[in-house]
Short mmCIF file of C-alpha atoms in Angstrom, two decimals:
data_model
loop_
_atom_site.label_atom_id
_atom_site.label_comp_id
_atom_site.label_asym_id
_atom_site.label_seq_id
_atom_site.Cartn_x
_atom_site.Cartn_y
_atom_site.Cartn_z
CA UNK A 1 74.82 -9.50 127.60
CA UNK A 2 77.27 -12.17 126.02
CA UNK A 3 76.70 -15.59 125.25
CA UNK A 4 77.64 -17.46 128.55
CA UNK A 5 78.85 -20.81 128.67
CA UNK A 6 79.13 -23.34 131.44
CA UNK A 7 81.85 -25.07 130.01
CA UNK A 8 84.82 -24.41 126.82
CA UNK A 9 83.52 -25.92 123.81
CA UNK A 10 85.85 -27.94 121.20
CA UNK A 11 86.00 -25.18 118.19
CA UNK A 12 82.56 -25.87 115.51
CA UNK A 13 81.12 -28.28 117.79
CA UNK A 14 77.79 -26.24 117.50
CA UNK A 15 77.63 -27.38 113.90
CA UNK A 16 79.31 -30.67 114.18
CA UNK A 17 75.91 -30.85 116.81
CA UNK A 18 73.56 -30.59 113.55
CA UNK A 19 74.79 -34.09 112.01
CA UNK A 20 72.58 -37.06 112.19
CA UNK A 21 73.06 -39.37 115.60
CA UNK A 22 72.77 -42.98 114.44
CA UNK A 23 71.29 -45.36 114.34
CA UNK A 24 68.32 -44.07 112.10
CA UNK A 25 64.89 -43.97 113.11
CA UNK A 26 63.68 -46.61 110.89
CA UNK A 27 66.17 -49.09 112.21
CA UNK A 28 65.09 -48.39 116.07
CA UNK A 29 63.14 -51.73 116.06
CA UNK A 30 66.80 -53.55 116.42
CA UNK A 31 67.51 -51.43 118.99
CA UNK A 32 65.99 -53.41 121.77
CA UNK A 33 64.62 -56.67 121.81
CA UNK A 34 60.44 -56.88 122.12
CA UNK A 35 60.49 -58.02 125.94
CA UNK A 36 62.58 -54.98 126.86
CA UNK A 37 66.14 -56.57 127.53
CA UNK A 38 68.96 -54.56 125.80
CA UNK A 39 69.88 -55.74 122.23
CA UNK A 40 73.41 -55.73 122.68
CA UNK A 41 73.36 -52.33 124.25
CA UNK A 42 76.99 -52.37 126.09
CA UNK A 43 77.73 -51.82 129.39
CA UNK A 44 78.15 -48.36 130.79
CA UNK A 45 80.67 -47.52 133.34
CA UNK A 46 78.88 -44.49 134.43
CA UNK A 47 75.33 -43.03 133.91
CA UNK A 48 72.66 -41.50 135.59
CA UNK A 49 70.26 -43.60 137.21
CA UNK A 50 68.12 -41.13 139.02
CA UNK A 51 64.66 -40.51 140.86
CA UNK A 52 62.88 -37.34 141.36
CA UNK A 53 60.86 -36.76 145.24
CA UNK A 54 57.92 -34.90 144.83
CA UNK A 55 57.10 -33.08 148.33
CA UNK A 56 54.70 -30.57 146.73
CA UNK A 57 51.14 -31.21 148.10
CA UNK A 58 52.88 -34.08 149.78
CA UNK A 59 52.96 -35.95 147.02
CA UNK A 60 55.94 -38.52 148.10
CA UNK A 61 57.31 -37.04 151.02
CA UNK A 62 56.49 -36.36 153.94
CA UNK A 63 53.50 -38.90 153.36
CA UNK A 64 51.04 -36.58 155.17
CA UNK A 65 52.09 -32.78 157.21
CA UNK A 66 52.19 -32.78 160.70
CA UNK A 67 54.35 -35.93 161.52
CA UNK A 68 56.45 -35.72 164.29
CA UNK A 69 60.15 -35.04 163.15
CA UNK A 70 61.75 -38.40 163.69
CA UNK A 71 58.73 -40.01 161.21
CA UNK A 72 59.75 -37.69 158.67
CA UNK A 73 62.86 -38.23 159.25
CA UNK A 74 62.60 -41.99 158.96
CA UNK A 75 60.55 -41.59 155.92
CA UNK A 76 62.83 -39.66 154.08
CA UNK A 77 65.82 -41.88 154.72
CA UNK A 78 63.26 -45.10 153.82
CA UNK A 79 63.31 -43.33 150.79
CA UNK A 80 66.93 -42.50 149.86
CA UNK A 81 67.35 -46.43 151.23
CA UNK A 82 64.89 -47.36 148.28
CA UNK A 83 66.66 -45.54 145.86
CA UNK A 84 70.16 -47.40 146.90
CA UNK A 85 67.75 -50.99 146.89
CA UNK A 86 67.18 -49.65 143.10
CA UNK A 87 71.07 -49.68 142.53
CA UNK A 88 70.35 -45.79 141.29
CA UNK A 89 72.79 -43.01 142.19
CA UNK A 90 70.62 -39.27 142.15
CA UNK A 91 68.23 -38.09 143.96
CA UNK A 92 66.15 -34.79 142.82
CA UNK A 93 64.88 -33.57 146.23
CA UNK A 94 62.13 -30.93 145.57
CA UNK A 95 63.32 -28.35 148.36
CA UNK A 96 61.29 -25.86 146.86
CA UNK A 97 57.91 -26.54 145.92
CA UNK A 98 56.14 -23.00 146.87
CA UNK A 99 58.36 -20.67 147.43
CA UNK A 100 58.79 -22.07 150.46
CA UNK A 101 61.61 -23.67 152.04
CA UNK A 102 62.91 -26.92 153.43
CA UNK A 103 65.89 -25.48 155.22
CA UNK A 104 65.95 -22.65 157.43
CA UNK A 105 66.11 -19.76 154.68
CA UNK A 106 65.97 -16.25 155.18
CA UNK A 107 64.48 -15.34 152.16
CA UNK A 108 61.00 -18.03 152.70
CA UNK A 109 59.41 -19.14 154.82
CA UNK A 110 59.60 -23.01 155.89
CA UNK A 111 57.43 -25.17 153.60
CA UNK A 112 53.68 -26.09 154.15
CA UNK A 113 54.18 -29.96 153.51
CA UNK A 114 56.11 -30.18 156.16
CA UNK A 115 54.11 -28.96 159.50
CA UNK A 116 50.64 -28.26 156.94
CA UNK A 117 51.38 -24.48 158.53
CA UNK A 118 53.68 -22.20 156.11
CA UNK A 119 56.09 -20.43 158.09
CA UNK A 120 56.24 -22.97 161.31
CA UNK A 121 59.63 -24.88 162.08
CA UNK A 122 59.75 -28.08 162.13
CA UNK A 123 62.33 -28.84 164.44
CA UNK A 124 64.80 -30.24 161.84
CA UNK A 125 66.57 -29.44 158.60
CA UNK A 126 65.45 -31.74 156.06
CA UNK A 127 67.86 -30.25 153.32
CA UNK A 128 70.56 -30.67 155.63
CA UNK A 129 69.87 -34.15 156.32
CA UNK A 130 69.11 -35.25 153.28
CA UNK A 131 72.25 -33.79 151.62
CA UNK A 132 74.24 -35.33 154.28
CA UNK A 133 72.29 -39.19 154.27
CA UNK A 134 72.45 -38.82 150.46
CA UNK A 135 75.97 -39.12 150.26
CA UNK A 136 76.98 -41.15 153.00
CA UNK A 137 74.80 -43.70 150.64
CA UNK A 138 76.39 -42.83 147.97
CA UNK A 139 74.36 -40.82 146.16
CA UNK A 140 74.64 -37.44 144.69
CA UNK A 141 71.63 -34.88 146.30
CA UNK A 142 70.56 -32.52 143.36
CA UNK A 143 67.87 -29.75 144.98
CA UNK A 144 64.92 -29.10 142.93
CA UNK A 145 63.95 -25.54 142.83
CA UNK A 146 60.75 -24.45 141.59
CA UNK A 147 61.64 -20.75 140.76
CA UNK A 148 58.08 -18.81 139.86
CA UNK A 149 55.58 -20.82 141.65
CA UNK A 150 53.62 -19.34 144.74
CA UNK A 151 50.92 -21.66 145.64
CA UNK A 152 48.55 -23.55 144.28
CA UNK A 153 45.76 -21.78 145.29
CA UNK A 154 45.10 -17.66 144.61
CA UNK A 155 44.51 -16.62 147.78
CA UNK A 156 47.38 -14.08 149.11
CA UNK A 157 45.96 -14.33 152.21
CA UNK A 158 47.03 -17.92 152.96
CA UNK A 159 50.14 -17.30 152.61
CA UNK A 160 52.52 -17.22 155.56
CA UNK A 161 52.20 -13.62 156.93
CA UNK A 162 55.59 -12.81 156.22
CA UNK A 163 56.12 -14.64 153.21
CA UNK A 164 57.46 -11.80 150.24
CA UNK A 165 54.69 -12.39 148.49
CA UNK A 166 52.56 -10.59 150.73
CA UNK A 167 55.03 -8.17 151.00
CA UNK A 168 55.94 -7.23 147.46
CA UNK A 169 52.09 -7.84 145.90
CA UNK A 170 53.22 -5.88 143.28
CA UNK A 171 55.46 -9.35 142.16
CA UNK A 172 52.67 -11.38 142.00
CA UNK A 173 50.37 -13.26 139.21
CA UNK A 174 46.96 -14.43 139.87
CA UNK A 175 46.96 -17.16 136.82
CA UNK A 176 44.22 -20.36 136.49
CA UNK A 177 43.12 -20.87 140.28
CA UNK A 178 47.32 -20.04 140.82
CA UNK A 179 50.00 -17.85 142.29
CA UNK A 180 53.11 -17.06 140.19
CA UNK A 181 56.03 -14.56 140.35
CA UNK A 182 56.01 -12.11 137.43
CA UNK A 183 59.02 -13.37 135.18
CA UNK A 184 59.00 -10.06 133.72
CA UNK A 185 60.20 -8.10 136.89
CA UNK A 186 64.31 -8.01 137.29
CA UNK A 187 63.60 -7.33 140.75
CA UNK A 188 61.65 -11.30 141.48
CA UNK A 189 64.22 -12.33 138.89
CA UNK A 190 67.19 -11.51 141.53
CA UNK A 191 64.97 -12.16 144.33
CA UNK A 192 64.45 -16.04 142.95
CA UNK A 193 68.18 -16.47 142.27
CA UNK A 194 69.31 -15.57 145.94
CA UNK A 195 66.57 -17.51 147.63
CA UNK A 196 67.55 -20.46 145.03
CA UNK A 197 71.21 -20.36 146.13
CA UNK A 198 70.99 -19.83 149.53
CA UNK A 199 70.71 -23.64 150.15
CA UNK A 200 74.17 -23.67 147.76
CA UNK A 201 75.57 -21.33 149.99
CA UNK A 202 74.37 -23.42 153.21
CA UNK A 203 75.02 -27.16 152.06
CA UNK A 204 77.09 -29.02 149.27
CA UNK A 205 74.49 -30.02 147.04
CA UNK A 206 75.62 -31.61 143.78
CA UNK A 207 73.42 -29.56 141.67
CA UNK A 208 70.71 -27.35 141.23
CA UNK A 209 67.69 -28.45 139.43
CA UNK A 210 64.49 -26.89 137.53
CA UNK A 211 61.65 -28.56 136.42
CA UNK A 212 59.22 -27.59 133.65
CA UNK A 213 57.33 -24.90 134.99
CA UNK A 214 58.57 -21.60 134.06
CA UNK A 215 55.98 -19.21 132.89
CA UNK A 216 52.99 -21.13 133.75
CA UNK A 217 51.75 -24.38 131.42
CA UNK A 218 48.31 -22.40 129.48
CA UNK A 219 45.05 -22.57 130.77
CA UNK A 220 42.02 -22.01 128.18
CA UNK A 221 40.26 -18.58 128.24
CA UNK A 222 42.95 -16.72 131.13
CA UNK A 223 45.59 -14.28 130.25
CA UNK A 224 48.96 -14.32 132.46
CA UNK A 225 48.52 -10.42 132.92
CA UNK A 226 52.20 -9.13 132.75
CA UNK A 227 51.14 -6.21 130.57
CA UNK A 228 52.46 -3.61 132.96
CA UNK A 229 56.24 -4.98 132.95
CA UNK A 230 55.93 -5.79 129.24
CA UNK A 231 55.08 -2.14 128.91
CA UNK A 232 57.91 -1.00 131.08
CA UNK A 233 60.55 -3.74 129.56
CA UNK A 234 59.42 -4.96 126.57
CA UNK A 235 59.93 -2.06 124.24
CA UNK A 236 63.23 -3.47 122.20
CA UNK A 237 61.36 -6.41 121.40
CA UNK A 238 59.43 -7.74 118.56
CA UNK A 239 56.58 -9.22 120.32
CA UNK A 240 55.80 -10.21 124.16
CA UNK A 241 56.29 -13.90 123.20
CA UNK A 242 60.09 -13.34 122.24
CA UNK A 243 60.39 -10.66 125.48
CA UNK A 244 58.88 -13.69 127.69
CA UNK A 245 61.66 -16.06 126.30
CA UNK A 246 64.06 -13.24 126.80
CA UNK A 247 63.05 -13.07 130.75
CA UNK A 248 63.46 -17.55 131.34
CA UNK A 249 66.49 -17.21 129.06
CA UNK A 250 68.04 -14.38 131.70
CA UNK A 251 67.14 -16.41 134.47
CA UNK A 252 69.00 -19.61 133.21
CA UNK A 253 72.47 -17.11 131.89
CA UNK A 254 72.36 -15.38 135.62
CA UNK A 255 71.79 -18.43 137.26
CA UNK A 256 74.43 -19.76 135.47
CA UNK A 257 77.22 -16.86 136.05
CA UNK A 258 76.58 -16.92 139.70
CA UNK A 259 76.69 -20.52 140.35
CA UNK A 260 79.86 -20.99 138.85
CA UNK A 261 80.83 -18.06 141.02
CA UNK A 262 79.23 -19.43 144.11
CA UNK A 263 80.61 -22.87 144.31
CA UNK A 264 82.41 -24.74 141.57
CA UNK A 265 81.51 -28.11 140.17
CA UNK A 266 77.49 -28.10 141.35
CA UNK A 267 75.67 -28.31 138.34
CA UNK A 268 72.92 -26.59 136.67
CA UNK A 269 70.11 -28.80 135.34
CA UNK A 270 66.58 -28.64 133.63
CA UNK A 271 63.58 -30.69 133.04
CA UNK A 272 61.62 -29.63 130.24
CA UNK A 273 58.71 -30.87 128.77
CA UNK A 274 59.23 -33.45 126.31
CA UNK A 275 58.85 -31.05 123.00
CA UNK A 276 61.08 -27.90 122.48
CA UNK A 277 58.47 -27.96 119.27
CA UNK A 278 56.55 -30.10 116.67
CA UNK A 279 57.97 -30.10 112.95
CA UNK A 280 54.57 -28.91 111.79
CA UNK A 281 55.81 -25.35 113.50
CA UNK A 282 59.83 -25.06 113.26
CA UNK A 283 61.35 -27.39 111.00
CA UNK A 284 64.12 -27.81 113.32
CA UNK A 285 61.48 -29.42 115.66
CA UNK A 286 60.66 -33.03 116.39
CA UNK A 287 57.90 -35.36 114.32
CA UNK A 288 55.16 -34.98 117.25
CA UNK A 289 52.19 -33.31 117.52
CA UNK A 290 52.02 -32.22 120.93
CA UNK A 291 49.48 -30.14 122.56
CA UNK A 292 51.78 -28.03 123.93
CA UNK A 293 55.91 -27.11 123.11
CA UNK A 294 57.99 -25.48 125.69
CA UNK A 295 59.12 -22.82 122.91
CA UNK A 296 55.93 -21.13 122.37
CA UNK A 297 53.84 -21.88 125.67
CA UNK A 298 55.85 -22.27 128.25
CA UNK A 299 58.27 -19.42 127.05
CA UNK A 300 61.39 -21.39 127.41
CA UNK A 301 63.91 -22.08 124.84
CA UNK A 302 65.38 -25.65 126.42
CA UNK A 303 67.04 -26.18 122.76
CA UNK A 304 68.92 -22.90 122.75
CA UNK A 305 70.07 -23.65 126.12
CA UNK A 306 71.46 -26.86 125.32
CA UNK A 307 73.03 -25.36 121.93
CA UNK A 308 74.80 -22.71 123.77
CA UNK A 309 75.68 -24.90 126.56
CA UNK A 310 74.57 -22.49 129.53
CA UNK A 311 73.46 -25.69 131.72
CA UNK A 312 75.24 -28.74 132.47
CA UNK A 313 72.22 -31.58 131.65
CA UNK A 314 68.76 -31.41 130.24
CA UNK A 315 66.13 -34.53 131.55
CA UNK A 316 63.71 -33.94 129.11
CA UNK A 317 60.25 -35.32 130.49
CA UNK A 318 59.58 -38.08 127.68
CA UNK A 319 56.62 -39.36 129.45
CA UNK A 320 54.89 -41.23 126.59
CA UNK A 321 55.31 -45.03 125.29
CA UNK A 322 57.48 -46.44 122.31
CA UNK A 323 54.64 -46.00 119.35
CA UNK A 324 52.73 -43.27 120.49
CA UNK A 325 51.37 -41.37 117.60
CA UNK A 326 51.14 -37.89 119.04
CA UNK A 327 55.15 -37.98 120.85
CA UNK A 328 56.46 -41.29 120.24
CA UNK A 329 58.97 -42.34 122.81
CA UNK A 330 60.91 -43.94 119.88
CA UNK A 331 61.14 -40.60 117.97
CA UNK A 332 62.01 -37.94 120.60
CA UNK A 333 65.09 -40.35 121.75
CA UNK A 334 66.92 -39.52 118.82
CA UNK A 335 65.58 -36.16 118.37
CA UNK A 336 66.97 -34.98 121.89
CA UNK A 337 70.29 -36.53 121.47
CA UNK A 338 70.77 -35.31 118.09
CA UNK A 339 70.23 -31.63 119.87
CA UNK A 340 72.62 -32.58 122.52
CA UNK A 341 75.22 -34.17 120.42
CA UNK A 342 78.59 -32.08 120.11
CA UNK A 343 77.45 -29.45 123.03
CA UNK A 344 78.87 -31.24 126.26
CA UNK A 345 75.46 -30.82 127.75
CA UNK A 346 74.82 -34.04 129.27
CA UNK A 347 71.51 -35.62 128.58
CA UNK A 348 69.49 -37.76 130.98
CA UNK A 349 65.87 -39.03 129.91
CA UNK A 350 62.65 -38.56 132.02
CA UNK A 351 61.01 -41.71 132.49
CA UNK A 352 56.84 -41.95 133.56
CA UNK A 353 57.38 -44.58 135.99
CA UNK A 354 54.24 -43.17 137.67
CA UNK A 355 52.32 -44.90 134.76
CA UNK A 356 53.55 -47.84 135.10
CA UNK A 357 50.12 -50.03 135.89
CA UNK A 358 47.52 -47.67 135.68
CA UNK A 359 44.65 -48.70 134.35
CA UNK A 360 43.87 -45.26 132.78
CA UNK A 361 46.81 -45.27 130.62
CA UNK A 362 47.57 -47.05 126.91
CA UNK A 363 48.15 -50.91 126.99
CA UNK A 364 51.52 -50.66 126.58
CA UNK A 365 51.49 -48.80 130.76
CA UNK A 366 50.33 -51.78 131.65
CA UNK A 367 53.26 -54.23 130.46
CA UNK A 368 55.86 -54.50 133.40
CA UNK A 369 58.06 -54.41 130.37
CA UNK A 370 57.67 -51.07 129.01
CA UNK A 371 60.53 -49.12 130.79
CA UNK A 372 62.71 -51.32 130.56
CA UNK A 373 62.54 -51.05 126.57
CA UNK A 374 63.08 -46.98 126.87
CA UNK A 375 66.34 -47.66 128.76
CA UNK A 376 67.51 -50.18 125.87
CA UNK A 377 66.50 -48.25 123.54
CA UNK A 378 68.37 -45.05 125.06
CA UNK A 379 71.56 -47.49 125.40
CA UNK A 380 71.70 -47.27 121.40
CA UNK A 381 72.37 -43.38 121.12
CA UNK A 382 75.83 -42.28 123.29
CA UNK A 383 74.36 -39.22 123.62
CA UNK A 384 71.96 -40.32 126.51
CA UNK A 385 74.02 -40.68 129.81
CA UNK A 386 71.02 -42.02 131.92
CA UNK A 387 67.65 -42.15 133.05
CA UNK A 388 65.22 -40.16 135.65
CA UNK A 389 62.24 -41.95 137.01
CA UNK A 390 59.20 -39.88 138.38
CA UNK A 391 59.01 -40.25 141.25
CA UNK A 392 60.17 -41.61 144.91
CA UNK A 393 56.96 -43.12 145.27
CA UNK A 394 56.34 -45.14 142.59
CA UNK A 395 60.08 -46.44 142.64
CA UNK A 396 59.84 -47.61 146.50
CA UNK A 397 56.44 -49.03 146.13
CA UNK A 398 57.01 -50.50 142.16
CA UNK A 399 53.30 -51.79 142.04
CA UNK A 400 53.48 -53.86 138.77
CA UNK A 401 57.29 -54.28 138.92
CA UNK A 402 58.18 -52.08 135.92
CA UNK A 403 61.11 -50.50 138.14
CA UNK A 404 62.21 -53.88 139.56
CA UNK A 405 62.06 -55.26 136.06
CA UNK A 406 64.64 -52.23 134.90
CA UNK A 407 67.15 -52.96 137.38
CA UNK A 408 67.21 -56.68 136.63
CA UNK A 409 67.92 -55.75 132.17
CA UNK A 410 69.65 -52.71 133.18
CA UNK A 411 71.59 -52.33 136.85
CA UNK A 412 73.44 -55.42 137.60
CA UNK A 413 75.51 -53.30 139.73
CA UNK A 414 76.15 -49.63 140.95
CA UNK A 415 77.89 -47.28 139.12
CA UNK A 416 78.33 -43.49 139.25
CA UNK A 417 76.87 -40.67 137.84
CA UNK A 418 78.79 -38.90 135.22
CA UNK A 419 80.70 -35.58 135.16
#
């Protein structure tokens, strides 16, 4: 299949990508002043100020299942209201966290956080509305798609009755107390695709959006047992490791071909994990030592995709503080926009606003300051185009004030996204 490309590059930009993004690494520490307020970062006329909401396992919306449909209702506008209060413009509405559905899709059935039963209507279309209350406020509604995750349990037989996973068993991976569509399969591979972009097809969403989870994060002493497709597929390649990135890389060029195709100008967007890979194991990698790299463990080549521009942004999830030894905040920065730099992929950073206060975390989680120094230091590389703050919850409720303290250094006013 040939290289696809979601927009026309200038001619060598892919090596013109490869030169250094200033300013260096060991001159960061000028970059932004030591109580977080930008060191003569300038103004930007448009970015991405932008909040992910969570509704898997209820997590920041609805607040519990079963609420009548005018309280979810309420709640979800309370929460595109808190976003405006924020002076952000995206929201990343998860609309499906399950494969299951919050709008009234033929291919799933309607989602479990919303009624607590999978399959039952709730008497409203939450997609629908929140498209349509999203922009009247002025914000752009990306949908968050979850494309290989069943449930979070390994029970088929909780699943809706009619839900394809009971009827196509064959499609299905029991994985670390989990249930997960078999990337391997071209037959789940179109049937995630169509039930992805059938909300496309139904409402004028300004993007579709994937989060890290492709083949499933590792889990200590459990094999993901795709043996059977790798058998029937995997023959032309040189190990199942490079056939698994084969499969995530298909389902980001398809993805890609038929969006463009479906309805022009929604955009494609991804949010890895922090590390494509450490140094240590590609040289082309960044100078962490994670646990885990999306290359080799989750199966998904995020730097490739930037490289050959097949989506339109990356918000890789840089979830750790400036100084942290193992993925320093401070060195990944520069790392992702030197990846992004020349491509016309537009990068947006993933912020851990979620940590913000927790006693559990490093001292530096607890200073209301914290975030507010990644954004200024971001505002030194023109590569990054915004920020992405995890999640709704966190940025309505802003416990220690981290958020509110970002919007006073940051957002003196509105702006809009860029494109």
């Amino acid at each position: 299949m040939g290289q696809v490309t979601r927009r026309t590059l200038a001619a060598g930009a892919a090596g013109a990508a490869l030169a250094a993004v200033s300013p260096a690494p060991e001159a960061q520490a000028a970059a932004y002043e030591a109580d977080g307020r930008p060191g003569g970062a300038r103004h930007r006329r448009r970015e991405l100020r932008g909040m992910w909401l969570a509704t898997v396992a209820n997590r920041d919306w609805p607040s519990r299942p079963g609420l009548p449909a005018a309280r979810q209702r309420a709640e979800l506008l309370d929460l595109l209201d808190a976003a405006v209060d924020r002076r952000l413009n995206a929201v990343i509405f998860q609309v499906r966290p399950t494969a299951d559905a919050l709008w009234p899709s033929p291919y799933e059935p309607w989602a479990e956080c919303l009624t607590g039963t999978q399959g039952r209507d709730p008497g409203w279309d939450p997609l629908g509305t929140a498209v349509r209350e999203a922009h009247k406020r002025g914000l752009e509604l990306h949908a968050w798609f979850n494309p290989y995750r069943i449930a979070n349990h390994a029970d088929p037989g909780r699943l809706s009755a009619r839900h394809p996973a009971r009827r196509h068993p064959g499609w299905v991976v029991p994985y670390g107390g989990k249930l997960y569509y078999n990337p391997g399969l071209p037959e789940v591979r179109r049937f995630v695709q169509d039930a992805m972009l059938d909300a496309v097809r139904r409402y004028p969403v300004d993007a579709v959006h994937w989060d890290d989870y492709f083949y499933p994060y590792p889990v200590a002493g459990q094999v993901f047992d795709d043996a059977a497709a790798y058998a029937r597929y995997g023959a032309d390649f040189p190990s199942r490791a490079a056939w698994r990135r084969h499969n995530t890389d298909r389902l980001v060029r398809e993805t890609a071909h038929r969006l463009a195709r479906l309805r022009k100008g929604v955009q494609l967007g991804v949010s890895p994990f922090g590390v494509w890979r450490n140094r240590s194991t590609d040289p082309r990698g960044s100078d962490t030592r994670a646990g885990v790299q999306t290359y080799d463990d989750l199966y998904a080549d995020t730097r490739t995709w930037v490289r050959k521009g097949w989506i339109d942004y990356i918000v890789p999830q840089v979830y750790w503080h400036i100084g942290f030894s193992v993925a320093d905040y401070a060195t990944l920065v520069p790392w992702w926009a030197r990846t992004v730099r020349g491509t016309g992929v537009r990068l947006y950073v993933g912020e851990a606003l979620y940590k913000a206060g927790d006693a559990a975390q490093p001292a530096p989680w607890r200073n209301p300051a914290e975030l507010s120094r990644h954004v200024a230091l971001g505002h030194r590389y023109p590569q990054v185009r915004g920020n992405v703050y995890f999640a709704a919850r966190e940025v309505a409720a802003d416990r220690t004030g981290a958020m509110a303290r970002v919007v006073a250094d940051h957002y003196p006013t509105r702006v809009r996204p860029p494109r």
